[in-house]
Short mmCIF file of C-alpha atoms and ligand atoms in Angstrom, two decimals:
data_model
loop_
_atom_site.label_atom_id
_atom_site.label_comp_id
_atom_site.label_asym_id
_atom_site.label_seq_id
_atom_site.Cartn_x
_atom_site.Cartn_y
_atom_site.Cartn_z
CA UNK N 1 -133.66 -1.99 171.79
CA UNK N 2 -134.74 -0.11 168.56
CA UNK N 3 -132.51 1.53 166.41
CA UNK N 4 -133.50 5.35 165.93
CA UNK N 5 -133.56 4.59 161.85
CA UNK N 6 -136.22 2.46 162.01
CA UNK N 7 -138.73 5.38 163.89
CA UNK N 8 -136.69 8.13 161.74
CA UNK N 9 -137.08 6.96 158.27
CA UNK N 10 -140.74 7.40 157.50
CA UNK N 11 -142.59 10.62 159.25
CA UNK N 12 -145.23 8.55 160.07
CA UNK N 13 -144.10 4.74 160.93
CA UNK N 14 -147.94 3.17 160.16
CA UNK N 15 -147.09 -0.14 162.15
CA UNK N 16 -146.02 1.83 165.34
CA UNK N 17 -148.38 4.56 164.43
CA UNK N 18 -145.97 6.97 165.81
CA UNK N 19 -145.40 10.72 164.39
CA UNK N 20 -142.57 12.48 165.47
CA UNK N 21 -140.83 15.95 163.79
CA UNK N 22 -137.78 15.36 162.17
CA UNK N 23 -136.50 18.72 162.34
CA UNK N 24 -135.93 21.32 165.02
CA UNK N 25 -138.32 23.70 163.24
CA UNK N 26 -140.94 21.17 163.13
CA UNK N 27 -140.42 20.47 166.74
CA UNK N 28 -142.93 23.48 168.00
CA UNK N 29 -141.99 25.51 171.05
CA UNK N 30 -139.24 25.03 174.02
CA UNK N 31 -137.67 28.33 172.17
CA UNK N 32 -135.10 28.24 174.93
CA UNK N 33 -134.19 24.78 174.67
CA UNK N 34 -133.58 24.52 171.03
CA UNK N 35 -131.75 27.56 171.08
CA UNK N 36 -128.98 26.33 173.55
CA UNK N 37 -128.83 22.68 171.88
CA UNK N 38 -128.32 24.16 168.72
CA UNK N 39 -125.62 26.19 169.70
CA UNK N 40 -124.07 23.36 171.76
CA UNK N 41 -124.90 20.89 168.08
CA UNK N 42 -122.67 23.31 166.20
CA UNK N 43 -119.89 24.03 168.44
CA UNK N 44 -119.48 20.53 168.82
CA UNK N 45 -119.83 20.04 165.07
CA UNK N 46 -116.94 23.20 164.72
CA UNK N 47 -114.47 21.30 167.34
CA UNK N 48 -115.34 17.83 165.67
CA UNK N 49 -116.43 16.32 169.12
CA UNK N 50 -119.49 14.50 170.15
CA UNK N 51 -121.83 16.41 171.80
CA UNK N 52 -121.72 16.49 175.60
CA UNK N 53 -123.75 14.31 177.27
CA UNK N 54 -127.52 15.59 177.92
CA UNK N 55 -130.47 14.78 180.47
CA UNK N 56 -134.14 15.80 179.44
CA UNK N 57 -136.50 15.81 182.24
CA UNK N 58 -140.35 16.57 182.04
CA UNK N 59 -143.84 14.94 182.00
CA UNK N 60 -144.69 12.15 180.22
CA UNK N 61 -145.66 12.96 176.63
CA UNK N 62 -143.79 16.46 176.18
CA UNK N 63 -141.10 15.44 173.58
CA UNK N 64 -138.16 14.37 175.49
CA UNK N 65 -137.72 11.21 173.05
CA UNK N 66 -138.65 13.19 170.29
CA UNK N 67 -135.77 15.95 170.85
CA UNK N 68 -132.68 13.11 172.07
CA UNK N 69 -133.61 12.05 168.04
CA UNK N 70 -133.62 15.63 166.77
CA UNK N 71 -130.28 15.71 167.98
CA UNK N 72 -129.33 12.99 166.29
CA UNK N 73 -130.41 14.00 163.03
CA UNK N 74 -128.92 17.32 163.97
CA UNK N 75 -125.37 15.34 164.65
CA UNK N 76 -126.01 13.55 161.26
CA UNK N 77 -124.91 10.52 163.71
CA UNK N 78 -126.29 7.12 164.41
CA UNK N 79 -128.88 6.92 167.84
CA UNK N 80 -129.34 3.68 169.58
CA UNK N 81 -132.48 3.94 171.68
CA UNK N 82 -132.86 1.56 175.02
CA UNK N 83 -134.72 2.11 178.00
CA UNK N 84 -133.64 1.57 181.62
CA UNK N 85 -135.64 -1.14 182.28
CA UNK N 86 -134.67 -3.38 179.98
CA UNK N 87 -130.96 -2.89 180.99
CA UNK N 88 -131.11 -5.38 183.69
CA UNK N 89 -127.45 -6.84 183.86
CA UNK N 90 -123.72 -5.36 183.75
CA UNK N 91 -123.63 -7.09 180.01
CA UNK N 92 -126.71 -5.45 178.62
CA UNK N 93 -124.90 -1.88 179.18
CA UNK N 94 -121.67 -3.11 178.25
CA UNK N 95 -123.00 -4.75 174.89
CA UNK N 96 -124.58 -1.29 174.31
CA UNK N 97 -121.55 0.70 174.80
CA UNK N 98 -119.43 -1.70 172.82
CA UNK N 99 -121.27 -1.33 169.49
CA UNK N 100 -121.28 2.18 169.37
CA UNK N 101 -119.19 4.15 167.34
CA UNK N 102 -117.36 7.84 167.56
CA UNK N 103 -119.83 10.69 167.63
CA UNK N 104 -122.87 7.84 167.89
CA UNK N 105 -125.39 8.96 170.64
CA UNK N 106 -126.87 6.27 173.23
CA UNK N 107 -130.31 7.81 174.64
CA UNK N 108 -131.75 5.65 177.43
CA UNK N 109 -134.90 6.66 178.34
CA UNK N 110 -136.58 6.73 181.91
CA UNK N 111 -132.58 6.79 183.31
CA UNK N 112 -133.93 6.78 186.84
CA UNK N 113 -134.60 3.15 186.39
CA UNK N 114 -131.38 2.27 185.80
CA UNK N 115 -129.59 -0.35 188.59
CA UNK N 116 -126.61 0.48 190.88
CA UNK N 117 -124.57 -1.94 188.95
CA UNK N 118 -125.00 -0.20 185.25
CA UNK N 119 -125.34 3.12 186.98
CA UNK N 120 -121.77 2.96 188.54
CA UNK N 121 -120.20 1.41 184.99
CA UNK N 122 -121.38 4.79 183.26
CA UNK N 123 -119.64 6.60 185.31
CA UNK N 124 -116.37 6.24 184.01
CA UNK N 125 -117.44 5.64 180.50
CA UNK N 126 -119.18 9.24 180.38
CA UNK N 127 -116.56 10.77 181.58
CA UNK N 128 -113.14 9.37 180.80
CA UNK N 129 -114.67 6.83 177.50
CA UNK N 130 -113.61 3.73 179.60
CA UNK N 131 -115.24 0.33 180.92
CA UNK N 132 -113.49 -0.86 184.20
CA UNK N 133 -114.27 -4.13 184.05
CA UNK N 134 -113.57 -6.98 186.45
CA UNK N 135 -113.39 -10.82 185.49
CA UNK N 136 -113.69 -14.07 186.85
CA UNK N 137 -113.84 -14.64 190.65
CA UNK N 138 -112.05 -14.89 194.03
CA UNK N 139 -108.09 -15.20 193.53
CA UNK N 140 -108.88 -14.99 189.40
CA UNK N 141 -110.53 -12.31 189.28
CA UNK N 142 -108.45 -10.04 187.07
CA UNK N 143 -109.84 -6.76 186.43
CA UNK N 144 -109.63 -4.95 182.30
CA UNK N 145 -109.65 -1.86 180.78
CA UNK N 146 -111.30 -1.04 177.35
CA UNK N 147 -111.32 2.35 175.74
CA UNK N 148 -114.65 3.22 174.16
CA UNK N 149 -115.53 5.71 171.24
CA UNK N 150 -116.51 9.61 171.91
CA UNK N 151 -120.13 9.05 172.72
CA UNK N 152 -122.84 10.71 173.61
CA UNK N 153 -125.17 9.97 176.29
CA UNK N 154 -128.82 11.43 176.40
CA UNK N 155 -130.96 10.44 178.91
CA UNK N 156 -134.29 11.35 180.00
CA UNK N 157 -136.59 10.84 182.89
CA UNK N 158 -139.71 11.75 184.19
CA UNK N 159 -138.17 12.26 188.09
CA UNK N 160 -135.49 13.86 187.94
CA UNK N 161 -135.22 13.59 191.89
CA UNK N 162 -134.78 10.08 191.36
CA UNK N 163 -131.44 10.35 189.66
CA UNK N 164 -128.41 9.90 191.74
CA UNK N 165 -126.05 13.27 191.96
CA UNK N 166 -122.92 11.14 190.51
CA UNK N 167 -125.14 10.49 187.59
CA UNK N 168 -126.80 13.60 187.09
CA UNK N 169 -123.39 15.87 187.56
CA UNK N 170 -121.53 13.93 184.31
CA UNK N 171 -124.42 15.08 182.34
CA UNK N 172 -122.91 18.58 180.75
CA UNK N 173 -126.57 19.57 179.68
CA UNK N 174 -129.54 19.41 181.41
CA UNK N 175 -133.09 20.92 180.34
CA UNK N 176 -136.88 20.43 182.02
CA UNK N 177 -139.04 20.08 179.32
CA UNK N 178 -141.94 22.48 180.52
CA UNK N 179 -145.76 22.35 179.49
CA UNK N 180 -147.11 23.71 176.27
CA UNK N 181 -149.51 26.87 175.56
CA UNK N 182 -152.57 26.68 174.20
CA UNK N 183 -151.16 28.19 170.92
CA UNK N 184 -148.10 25.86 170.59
CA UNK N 185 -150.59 23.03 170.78
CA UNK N 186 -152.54 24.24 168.42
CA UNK N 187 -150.05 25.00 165.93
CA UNK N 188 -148.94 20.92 167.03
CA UNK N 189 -152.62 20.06 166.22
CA UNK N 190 -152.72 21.98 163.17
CA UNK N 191 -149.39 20.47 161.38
CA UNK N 192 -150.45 16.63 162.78
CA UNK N 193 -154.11 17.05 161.13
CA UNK N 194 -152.33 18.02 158.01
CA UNK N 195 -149.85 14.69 157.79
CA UNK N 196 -153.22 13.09 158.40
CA UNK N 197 -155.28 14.17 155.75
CA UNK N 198 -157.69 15.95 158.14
CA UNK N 199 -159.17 19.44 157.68
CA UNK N 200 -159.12 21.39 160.51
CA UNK N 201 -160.00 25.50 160.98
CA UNK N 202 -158.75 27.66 163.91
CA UNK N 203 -161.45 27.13 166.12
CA UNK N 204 -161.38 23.47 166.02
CA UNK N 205 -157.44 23.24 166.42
CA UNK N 206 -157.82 25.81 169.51
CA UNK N 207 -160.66 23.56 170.97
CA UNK N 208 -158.61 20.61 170.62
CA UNK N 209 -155.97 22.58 172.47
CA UNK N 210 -157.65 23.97 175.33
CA UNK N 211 -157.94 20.69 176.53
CA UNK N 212 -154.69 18.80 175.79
CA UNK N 213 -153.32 19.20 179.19
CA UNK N 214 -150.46 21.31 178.00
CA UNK N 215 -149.36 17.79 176.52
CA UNK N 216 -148.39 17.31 172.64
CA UNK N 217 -148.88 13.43 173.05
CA UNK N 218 -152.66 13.54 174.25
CA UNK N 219 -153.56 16.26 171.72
CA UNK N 220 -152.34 14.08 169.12
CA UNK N 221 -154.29 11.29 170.41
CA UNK N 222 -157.17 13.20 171.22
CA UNK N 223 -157.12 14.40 167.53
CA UNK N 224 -157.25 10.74 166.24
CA UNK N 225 -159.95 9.17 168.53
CA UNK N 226 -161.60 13.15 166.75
CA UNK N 227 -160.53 11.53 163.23
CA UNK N 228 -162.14 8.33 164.57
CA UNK N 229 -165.23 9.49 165.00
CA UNK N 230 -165.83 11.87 162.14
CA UNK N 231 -164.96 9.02 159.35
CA UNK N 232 -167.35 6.69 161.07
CA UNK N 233 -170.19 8.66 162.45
CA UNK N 234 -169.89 11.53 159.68
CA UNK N 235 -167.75 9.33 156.75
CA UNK N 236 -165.90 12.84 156.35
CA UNK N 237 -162.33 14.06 157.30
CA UNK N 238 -163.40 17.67 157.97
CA UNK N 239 -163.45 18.17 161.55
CA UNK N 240 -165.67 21.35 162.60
CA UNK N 241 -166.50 22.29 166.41
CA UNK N 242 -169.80 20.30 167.03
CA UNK N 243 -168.30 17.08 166.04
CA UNK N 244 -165.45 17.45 168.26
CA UNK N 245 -167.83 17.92 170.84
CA UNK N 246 -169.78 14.49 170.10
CA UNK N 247 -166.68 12.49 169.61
CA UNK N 248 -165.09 13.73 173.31
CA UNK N 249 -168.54 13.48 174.77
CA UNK N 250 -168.78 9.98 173.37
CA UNK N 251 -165.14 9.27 175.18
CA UNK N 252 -166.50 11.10 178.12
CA UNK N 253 -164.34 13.64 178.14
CA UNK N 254 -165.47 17.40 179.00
CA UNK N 255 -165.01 20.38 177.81
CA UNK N 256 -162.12 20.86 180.41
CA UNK N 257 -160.02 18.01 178.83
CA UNK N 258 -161.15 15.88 182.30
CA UNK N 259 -162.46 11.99 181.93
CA UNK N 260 -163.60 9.40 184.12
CA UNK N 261 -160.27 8.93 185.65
CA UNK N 262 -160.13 12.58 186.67
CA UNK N 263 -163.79 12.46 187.74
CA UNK N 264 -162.86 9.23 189.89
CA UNK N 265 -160.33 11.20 191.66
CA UNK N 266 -162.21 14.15 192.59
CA UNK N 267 -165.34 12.26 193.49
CA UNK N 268 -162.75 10.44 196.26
CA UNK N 269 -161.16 13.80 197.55
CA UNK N 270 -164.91 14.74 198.28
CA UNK N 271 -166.19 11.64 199.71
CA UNK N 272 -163.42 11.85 202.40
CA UNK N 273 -164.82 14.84 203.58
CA UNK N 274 -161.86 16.87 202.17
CA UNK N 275 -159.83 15.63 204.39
CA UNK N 276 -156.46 15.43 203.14
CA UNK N 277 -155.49 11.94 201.71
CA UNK N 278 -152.22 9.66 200.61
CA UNK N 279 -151.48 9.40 197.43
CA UNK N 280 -151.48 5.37 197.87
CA UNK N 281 -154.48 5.50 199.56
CA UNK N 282 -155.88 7.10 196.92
CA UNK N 283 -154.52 4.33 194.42
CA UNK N 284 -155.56 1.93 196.36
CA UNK N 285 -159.20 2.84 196.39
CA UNK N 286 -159.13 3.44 192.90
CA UNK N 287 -157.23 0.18 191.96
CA UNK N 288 -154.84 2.41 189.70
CA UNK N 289 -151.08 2.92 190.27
CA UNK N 290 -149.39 5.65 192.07
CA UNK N 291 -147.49 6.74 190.03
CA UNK N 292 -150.00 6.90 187.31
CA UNK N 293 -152.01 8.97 189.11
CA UNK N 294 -149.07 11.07 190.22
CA UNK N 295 -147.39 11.76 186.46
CA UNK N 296 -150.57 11.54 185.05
CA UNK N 297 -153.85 12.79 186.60
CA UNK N 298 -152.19 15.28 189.41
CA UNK N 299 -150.40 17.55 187.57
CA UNK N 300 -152.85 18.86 185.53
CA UNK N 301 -155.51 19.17 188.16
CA UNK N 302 -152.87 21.07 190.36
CA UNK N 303 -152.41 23.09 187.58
CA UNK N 304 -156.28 23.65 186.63
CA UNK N 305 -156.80 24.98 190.64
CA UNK N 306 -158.97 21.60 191.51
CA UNK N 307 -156.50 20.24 194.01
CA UNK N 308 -153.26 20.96 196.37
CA UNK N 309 -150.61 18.99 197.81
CA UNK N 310 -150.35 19.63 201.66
CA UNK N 311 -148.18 17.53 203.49
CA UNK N 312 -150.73 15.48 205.13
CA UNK N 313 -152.17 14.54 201.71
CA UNK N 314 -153.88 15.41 198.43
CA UNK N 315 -156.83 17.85 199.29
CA UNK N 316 -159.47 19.04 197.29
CA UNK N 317 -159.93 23.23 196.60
CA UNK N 318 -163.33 24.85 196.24
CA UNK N 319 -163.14 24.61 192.78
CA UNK N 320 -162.49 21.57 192.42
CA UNK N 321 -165.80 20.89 195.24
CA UNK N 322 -167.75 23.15 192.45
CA UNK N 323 -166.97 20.95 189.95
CA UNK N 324 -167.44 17.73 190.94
CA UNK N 325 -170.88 18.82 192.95
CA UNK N 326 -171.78 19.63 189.35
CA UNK N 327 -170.56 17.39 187.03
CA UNK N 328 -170.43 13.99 188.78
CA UNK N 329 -174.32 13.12 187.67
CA UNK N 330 -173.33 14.28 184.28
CA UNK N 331 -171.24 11.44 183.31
P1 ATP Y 1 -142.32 9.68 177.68
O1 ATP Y 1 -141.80 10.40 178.90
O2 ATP Y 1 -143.66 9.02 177.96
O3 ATP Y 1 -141.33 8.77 177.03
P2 ATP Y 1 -141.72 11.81 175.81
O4 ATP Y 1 -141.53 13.05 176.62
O5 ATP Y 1 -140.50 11.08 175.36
O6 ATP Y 1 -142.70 10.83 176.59
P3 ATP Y 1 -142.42 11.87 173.01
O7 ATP Y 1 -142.65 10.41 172.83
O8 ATP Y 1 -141.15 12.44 172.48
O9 ATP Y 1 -142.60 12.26 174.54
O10 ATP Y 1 -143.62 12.72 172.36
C1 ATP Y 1 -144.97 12.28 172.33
C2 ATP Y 1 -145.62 12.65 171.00
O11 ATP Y 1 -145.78 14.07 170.93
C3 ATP Y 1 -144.81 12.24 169.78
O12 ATP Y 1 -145.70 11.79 168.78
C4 ATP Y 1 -144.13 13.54 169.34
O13 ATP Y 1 -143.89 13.57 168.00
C5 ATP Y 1 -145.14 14.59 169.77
N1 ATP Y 1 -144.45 15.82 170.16
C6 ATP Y 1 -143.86 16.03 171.36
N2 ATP Y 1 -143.33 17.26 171.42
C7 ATP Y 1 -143.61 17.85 170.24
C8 ATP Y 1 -143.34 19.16 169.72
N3 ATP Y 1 -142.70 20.08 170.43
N4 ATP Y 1 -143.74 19.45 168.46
C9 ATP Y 1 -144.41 18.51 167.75
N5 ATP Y 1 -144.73 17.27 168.20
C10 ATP Y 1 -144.33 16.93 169.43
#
């Protein structure tokens, strides 16, 4: 559990190494997102109400943390961050819902995790502010009401799918958190190099970008493996083209944004003959997780044209064949 002060206070917490925005204009792009929670901030701010509870979905990496703590600040209220997985019994979620306060805001994140048990005592505190609660056992068993505060709850989740529909309908706002453009990134790139103490031109934040996956989260680490290599190899903090070139082609990473992982997964597609293939198998062959490969490595080859879903498998396309024909003995 981590209170949201201890990530909010300093714009760059050294010991977590974390940089996040701390206002909505620093927050770059998801125009149509921002717009609506802002409007839905300040009405509730105008009717003196907590906000209504609100479920992020998206890819890893594209800010959904980042924006449940913008609200917060937005609120001026108090954020207790948990995640699903460590909610394991009835008495972690009920300790969490007991110390919060009116207006506070209780973001859990990957909410699809959550179990039955917790899941079903939400219900009735999101919508009616009240823990059922049963004690004892057998013929003791006496059963308790306790009022809770106005909260909010924000939750956010990679699958959305996942999420069961009396869960996901007592969440008054919902928004996907979509990809980023190349110039949103950049703009990303630009303001982190700044906070850094890099120097960055155009180019180089727009070559960083092209290959950031549409993701904030790996151009920002991208950009500091960059830093990495320019203070050691180059002992300077101005970044031009050529040596973000050497320091990705050091990390094996092309001028596509794709690495070894990628490579791995296209060099399987083709040696099954293009067949189409399970996801698990797949894993399995690789020795990497599903899902990893799923929230991670898929989308962004989907998106790039190099593979397709059917429904007997993953498949490689012709470009994707092109590339890895090519760039295999490269690397
Ligand atoms: P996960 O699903 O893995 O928990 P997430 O969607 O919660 O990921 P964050 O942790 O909020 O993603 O964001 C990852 C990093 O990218 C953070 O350092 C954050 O500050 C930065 N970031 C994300 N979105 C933006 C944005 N729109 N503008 C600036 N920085 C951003």
């Amino acid at each position: 559990l981590v209170d949201s002060k201890i990530i909010a206070d300093e714009k760059i917490n050294k010991n977590l190494n974390i940089v996040r925005p701390t206002s909505f204009k620093e927050f770059i792009g998801q125009e149509q997102i921002k717009s609506s929670l802002k409007i839905a901030i300040d009405a509730s701010k105008y009717r003196k109400e907590a906000l209504e509870h609100t479920l992020l979905y998206g890819q890893p990496g594209l800010g959904k943390t980042t924006l449940a703590l913008l609200i917060s600040y937005e609120m001026n209220s108090k954020c207790r961050v948990a995640s699903a997985p460590s909610i394991e019994r009835p008495r972690d979620i009920v300790g969490l819902l007991l110390g919060l306060k009116e207006g506070e805001i209780l973001f859990i994140d990957e909410i699809h995790r959550l179990n039955k048990l917790t899941e079903e005592l939400l219900y009735s505190a999101m919508e009616d502010f009240r823990l059922d609660l049963t004690m004892g056992a057998n013929r003791g068993a006496r059963c308790r009401t306790i009022n809770l505060p106005k909260f909010t709850l924000i939750g956010a989740t990679t699958k959305l799918a996942s999420i069961s529909a009396p869960l996901r309908d007592r969440f008054g706002l919902c928004h996907k958190i979509e990809f980023y453009s190349n110039d949103e990134l950049k703009q990303i790139i630009f303001n982190f190099s700044n906070l850094i103490n890099l120097q960055l031109d155009s180019d180089a934040c727009c070559s960083l970008a092209k290959i950031s996956r549409g993701t904030p989260r790996i151009a920002l680490r991208l950009l500091k493996r960059v830093r990495d290599y320019a203070q050691v190899m180059k002992k300077t903090n101005k970044i031009s083209i050529e040596i973000i070139e050497k320091a990705l082609d050091s990390q094996k990473i092309d001028n596509r944004g794709l690495d070894n992982v990628d490579r791995k997964f296209l060099s399987f597609l083709k040696l099954n003959n293009n067949n189409p293939i399970g996801l698990d198998s797949i894993a399995a062959g690789m020795g990497e997780e599903s899902s990893m490969l799923e929230f991670v490595v898929e989308p962004y080859l989907i998106q790039i044209g190099f593979i397709m879903r059917t429904p007997r498998g993953r498949k490689l396309t012709s470009l994707g064949k092109k590339y890895i024909s090519s760039n295999n003995e490269k690397y």
